CSV table of C-alpha atoms in Angstrom, one decimal:
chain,number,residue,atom,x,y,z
Q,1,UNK,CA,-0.2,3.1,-16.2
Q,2,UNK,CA,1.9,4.4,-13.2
Q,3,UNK,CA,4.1,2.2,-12.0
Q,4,UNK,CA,4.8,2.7,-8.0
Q,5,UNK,CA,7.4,0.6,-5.5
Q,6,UNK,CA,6.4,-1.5,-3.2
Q,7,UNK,CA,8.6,-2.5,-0.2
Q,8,UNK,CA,8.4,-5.1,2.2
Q,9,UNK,CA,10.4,-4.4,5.1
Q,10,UNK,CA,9.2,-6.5,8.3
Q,11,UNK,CA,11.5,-9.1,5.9
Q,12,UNK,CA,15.1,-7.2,6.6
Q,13,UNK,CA,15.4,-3.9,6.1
Q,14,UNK,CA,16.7,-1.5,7.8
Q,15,UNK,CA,16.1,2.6,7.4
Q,16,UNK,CA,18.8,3.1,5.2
Q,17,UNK,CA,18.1,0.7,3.5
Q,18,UNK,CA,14.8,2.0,2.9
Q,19,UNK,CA,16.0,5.3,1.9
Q,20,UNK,CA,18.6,4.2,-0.8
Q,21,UNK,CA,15.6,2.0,-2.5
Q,22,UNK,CA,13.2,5.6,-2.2
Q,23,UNK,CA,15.9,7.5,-3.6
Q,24,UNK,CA,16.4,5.5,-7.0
Q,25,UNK,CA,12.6,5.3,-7.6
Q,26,UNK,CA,12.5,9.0,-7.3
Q,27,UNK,CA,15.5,9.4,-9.7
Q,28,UNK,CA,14.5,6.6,-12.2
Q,29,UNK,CA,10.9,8.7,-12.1
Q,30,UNK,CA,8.9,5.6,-10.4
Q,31,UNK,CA,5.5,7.4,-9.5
Q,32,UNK,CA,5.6,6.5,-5.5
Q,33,UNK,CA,7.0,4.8,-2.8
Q,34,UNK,CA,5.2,2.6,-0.6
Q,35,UNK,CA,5.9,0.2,2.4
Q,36,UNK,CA,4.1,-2.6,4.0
Q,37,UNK,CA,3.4,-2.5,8.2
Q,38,UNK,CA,4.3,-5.7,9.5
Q,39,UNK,CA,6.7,-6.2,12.7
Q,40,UNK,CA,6.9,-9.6,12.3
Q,41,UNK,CA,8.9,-11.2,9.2
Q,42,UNK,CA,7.2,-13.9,7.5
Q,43,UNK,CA,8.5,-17.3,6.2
Q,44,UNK,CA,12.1,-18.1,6.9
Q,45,UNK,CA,15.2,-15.9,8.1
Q,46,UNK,CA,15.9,-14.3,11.3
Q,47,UNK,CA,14.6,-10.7,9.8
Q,48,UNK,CA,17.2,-8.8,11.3
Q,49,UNK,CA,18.1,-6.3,12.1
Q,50,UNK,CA,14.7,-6.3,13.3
Q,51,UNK,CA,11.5,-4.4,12.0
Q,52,UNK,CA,11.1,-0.5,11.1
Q,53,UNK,CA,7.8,1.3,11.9
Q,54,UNK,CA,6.1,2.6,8.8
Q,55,UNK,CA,5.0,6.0,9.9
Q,56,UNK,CA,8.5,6.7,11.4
Q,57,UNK,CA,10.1,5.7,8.2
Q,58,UNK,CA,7.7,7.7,6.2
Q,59,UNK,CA,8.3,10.4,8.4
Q,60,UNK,CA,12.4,10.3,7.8
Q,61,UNK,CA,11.3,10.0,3.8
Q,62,UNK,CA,9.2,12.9,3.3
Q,63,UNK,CA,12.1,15.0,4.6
Q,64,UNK,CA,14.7,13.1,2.6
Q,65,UNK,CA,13.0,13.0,-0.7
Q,66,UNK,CA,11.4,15.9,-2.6
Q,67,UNK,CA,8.7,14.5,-5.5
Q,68,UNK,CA,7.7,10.9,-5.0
Q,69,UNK,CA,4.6,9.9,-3.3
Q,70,UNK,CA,4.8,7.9,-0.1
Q,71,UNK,CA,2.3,5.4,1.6
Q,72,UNK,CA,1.2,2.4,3.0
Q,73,UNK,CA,-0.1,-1.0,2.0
Q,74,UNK,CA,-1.8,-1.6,4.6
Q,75,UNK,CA,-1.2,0.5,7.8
Q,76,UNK,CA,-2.8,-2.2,10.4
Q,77,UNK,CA,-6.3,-0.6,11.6
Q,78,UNK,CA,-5.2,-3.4,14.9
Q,79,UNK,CA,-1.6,-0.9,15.6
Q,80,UNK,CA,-2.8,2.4,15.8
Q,81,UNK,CA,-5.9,4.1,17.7
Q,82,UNK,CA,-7.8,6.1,14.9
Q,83,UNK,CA,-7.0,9.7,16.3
Q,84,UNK,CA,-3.3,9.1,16.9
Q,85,UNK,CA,-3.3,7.9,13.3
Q,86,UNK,CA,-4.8,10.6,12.1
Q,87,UNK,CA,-1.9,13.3,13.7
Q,88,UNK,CA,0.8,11.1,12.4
Q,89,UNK,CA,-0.7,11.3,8.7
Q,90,UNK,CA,-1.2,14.5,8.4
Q,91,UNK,CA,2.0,15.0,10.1
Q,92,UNK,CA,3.8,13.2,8.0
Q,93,UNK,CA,1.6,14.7,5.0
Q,94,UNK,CA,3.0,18.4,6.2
Q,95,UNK,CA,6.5,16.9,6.6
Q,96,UNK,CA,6.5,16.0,2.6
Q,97,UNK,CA,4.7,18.7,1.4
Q,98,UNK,CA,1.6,17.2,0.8
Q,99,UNK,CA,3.0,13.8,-0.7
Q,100,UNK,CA,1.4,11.0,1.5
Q,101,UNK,CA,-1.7,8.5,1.1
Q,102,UNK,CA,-3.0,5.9,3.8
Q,103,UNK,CA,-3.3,2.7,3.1
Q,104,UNK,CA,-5.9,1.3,6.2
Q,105,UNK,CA,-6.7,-2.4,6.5
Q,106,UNK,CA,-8.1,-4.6,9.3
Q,107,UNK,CA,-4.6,-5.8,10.3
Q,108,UNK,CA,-4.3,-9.9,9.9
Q,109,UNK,CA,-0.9,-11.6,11.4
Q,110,UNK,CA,-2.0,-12.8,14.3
Q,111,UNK,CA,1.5,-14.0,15.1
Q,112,UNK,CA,3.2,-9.9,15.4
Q,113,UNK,CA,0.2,-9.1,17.8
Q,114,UNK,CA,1.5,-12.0,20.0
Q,115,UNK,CA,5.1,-11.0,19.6
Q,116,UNK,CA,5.2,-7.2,20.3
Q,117,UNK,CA,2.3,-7.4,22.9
Q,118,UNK,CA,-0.1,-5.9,20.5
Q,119,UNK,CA,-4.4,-7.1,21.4
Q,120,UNK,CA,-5.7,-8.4,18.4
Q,121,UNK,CA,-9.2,-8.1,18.4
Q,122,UNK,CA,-11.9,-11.1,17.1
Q,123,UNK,CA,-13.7,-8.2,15.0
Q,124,UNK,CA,-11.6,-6.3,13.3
Q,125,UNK,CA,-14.0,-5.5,10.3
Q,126,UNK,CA,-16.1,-2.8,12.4
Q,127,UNK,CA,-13.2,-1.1,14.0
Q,128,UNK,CA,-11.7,-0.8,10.5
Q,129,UNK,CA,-15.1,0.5,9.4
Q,130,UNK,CA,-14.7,3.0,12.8
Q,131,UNK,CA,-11.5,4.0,12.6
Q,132,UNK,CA,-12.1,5.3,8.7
Q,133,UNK,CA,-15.0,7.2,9.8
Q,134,UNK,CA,-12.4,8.6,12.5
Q,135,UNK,CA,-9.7,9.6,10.2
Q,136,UNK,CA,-11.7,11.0,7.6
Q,137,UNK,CA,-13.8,13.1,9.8
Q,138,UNK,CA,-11.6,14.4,11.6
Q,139,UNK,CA,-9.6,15.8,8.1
Q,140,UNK,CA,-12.9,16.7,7.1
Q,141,UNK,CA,-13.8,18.9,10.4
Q,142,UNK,CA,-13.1,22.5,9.5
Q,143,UNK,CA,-11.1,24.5,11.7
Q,144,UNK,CA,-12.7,26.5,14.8
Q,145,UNK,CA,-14.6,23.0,15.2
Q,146,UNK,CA,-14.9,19.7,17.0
Q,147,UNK,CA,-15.5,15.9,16.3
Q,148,UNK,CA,-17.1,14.3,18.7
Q,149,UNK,CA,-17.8,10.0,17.3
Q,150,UNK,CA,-19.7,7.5,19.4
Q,151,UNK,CA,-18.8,3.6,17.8
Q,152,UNK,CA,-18.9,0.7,19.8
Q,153,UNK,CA,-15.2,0.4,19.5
Q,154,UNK,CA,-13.7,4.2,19.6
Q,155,UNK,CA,-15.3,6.9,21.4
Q,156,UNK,CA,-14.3,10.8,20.9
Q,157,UNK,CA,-15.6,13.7,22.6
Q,158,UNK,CA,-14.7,17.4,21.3
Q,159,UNK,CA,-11.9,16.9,19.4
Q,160,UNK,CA,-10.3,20.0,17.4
Q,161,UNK,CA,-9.6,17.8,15.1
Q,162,UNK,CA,-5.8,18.9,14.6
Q,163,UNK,CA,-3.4,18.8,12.9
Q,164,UNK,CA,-4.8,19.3,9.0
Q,165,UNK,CA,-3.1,17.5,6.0
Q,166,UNK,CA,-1.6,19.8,3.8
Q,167,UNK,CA,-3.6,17.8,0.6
Q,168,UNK,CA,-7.3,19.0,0.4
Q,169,UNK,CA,-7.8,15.6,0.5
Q,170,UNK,CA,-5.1,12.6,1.3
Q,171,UNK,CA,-5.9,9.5,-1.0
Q,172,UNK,CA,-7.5,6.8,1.2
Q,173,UNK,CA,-6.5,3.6,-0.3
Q,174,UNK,CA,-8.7,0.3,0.3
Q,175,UNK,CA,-8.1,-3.2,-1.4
Q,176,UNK,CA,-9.0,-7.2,-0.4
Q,177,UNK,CA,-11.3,-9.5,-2.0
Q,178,UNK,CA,-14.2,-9.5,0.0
Q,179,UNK,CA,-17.0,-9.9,-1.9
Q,180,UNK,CA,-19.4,-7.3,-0.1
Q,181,UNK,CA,-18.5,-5.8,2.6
Q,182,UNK,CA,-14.7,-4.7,1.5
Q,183,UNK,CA,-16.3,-3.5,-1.9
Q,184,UNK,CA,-19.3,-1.5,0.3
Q,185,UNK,CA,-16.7,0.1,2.6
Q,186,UNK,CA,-14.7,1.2,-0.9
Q,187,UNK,CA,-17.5,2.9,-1.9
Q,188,UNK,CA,-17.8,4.9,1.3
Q,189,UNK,CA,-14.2,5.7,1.9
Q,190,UNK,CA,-11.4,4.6,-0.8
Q,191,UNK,CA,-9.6,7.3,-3.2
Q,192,UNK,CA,-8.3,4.1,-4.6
Q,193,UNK,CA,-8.8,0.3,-4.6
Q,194,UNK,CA,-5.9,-1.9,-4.9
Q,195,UNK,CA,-6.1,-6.2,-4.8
Q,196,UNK,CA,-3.0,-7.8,-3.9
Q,197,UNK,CA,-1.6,-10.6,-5.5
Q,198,UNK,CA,-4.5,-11.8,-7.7
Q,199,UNK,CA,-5.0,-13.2,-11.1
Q,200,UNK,CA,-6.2,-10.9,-14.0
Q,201,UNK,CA,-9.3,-12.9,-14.3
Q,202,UNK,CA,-10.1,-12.1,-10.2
Q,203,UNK,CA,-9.1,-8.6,-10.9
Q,204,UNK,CA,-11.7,-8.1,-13.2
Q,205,UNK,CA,-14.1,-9.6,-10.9
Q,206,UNK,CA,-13.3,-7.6,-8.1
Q,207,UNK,CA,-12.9,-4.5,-9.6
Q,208,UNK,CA,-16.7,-5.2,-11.1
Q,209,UNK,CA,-17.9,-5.5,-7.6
Q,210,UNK,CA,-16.0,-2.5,-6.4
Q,211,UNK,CA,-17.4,-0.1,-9.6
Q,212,UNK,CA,-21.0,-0.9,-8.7
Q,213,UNK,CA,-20.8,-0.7,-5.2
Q,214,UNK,CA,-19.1,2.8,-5.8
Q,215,UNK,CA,-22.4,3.2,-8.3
Q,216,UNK,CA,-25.1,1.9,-6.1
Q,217,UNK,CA,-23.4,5.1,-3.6
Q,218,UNK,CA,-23.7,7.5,-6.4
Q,219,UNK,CA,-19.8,7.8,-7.2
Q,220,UNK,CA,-19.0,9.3,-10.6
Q,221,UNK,CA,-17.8,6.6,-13.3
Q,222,UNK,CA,-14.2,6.3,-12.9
Q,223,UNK,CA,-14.3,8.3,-9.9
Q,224,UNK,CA,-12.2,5.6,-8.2
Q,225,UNK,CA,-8.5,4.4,-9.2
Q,226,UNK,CA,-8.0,0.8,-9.4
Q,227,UNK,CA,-4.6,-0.6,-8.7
Q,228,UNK,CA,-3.1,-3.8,-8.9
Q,229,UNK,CA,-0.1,-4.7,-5.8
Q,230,UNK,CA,2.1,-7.7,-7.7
Q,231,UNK,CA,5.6,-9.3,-7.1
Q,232,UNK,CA,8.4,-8.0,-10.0
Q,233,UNK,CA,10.9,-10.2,-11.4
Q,234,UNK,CA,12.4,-9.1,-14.5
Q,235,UNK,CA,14.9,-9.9,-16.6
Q,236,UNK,CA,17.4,-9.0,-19.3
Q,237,UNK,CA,17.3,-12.6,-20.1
Q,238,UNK,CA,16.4,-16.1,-18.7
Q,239,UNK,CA,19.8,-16.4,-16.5
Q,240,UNK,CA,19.1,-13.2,-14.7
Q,241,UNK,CA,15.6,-13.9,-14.0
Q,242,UNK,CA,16.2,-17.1,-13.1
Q,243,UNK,CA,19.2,-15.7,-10.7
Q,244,UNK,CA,17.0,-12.8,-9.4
Q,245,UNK,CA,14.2,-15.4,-8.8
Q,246,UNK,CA,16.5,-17.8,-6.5
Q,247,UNK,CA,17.4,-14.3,-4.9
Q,248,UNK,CA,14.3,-14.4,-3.4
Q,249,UNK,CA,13.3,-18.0,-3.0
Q,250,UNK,CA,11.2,-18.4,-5.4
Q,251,UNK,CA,10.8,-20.0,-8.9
Q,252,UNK,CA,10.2,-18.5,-11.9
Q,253,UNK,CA,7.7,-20.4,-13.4
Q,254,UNK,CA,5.7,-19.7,-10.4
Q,255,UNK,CA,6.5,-16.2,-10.2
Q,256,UNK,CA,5.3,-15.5,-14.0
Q,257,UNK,CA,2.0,-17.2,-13.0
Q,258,UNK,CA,1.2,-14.9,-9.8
Q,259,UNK,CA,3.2,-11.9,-10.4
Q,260,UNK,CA,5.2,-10.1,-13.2
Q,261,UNK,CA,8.0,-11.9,-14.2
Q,262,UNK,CA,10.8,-12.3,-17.1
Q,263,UNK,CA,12.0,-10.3,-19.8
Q,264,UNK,CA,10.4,-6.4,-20.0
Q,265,UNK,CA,8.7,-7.4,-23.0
Q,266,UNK,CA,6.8,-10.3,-21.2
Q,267,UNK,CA,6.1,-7.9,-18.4
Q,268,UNK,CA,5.0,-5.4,-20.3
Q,269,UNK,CA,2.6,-7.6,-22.4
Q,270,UNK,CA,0.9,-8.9,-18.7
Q,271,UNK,CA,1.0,-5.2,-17.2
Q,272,UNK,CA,-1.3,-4.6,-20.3
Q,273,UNK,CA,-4.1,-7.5,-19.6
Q,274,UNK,CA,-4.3,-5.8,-15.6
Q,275,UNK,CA,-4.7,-2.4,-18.2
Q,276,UNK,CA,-7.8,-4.3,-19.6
Q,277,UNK,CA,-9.7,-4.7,-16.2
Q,278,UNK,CA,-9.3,-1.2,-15.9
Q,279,UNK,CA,-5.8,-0.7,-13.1
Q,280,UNK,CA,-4.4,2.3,-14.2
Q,281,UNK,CA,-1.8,1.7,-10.8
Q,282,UNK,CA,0.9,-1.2,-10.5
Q,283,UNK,CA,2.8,-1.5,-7.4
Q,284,UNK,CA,5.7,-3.6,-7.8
Q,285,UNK,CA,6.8,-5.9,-5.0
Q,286,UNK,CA,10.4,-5.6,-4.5
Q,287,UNK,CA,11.9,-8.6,-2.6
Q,288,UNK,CA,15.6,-8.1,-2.8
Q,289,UNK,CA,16.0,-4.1,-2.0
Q,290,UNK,CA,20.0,-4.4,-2.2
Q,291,UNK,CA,19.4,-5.4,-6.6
Q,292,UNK,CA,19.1,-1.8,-7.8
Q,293,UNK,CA,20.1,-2.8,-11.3
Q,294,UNK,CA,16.4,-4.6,-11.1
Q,295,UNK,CA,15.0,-1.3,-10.5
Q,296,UNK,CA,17.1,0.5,-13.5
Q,297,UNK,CA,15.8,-2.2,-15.4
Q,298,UNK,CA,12.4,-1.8,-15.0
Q,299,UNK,CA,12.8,2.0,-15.2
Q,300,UNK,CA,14.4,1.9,-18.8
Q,301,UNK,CA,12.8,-1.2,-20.6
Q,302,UNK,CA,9.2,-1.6,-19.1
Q,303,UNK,CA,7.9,1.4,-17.5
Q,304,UNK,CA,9.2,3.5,-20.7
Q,305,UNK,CA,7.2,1.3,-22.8
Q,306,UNK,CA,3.8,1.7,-21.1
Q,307,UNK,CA,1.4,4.5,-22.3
């Protein structure tokens, strides 16, 4: 089971920030790095000192850190046009050495479009769909030729299809609980499949639909990683949780329900039912990035006792 960090920055973060959370997972041996792409905080708070672009960040990480992987959960299909996305990946990809995988969703908070002038389109499925078949052809496209696409949202004509990624291939990560399409488009496109926030029990049921979708497309068995994204809470005992908890405004008996919470030993015990459905990836939300103790913590009692 790797075990990966998760940031969510859009909250309050600034780059610094960032990079001192990015340098402990590396050196406590964390498996990646990875960062929403929200402008926009959510819930309560002023979010200051204001929002940090994903792709810029990552950019300033991959030169900044020397192992860990780096990505996105999601980069916003709704922010970026598909070929300008695809030069900043594999830019960044070059930048690290060949650490970085994309993340790409539909893009969903209305309210960030509004605020940073942003159109937020009432179909946002198909130019997801598009701007996959973008990115990936274009990476695919071998040098000395073009990509030319014709969608009904994106249009390219002759493209040389530069920059390449350093990786043969950079891990496409796909996740929701869509019942069909999302599951469909996995199959097509997605390295990986990650479901945010769910139960074990809808884990298992997603990740069903996702295997034979990837089956019915004539994927290999296991051919596709299956990830679980989940808030972390842990522990040495019930004060600190319980303190670490109200850190983050929330309450612990909820957070053991939806995420993974209390002492390493309970954590470590739940980890191992998402193990059952068949996640072999856990990205753990990490609310407060200034606790680095919580990170040590985790390091040394819970991701030392997973096989």
């Amino acid at each position: 089971m790797d075990l990966r960090i998760f940031t969510e920055p859009q909250q309050g973060a600034d780059y610094d920030t960032l990079l001192t959370v990015a340098k402990a997972a590396e050196e406590l041996d964390f498996d990646a790095f990875f960062r929403s792409d929200h402008y926009l905080r959510m819930g309560d708070g002023d979010g200051l000192p204001g929002p940090t672009d994903a792709w810029i960040t990552l950019a300033g990480l991959a030169r900044e850190t020397s192992r860990i992987r780096l990505g996105t959960l999601m980069t916003a299909a709704t922010f970026r046009l598909p070929g300008v996305l695809a030069i900043q990946v594999a830019q960044v990809d070059a930048m690290s050495g060949g650490r970085v995988e994309l993340g790409l969703g539909a893009g969903w908070f209305e309210a960030e479009h509004t605020a940073y002038g942003i159109p937020f389109p009432k179909e946002k499925f198909a130019r997801l769909e598009e701007q996959l078949e973008i990115v990936t052809g274009l990476w695919a496209t071998e040098p000395g030729r073009t990509f030319s696409y014709e969608g009904a949202h994106y249009r390219l004509t002759d493209s040389p299809a530069l920059p390449k990624p350093v990786q043969a291939k950079v891990p496409v990560l796909i996740g929701g609980m869509g019942a069909k399409r999302t599951p469909a488009l996995a199959a097509r496109f997605a390295d990986e499949f990650n479901i945010p926030f769910a139960s074990v029990e809808d884990s298992e049921r997603q990740f069903g639909r996702v295997r034979a979708a990837a089956e019915e497309h004539g994927r290999a068995p296991g051919d596709l990683v299956c990830s679980n994204a989940l808030v972390a809470c842990v522990g040495r005992d019930d004060a600190e949780v319980a303190r670490r908890a109200a850190a983050i405004g929330r309450e612990v008996d909820e957070l053991k329900e939806n995420g993974l919470a209390g002492s390493p030993a309970e954590v470590v015990d739940k980890i191992g039912r998402y193990a059952e459905t068949g996640s072999t990836r856990i990205y753990l939300q990490i609310l407060d990035l200034h606790d680095l103790d919580h990170l040590e913590l985790i390091a040394s009692e819970v991701q030392s006792r997973l096989p």
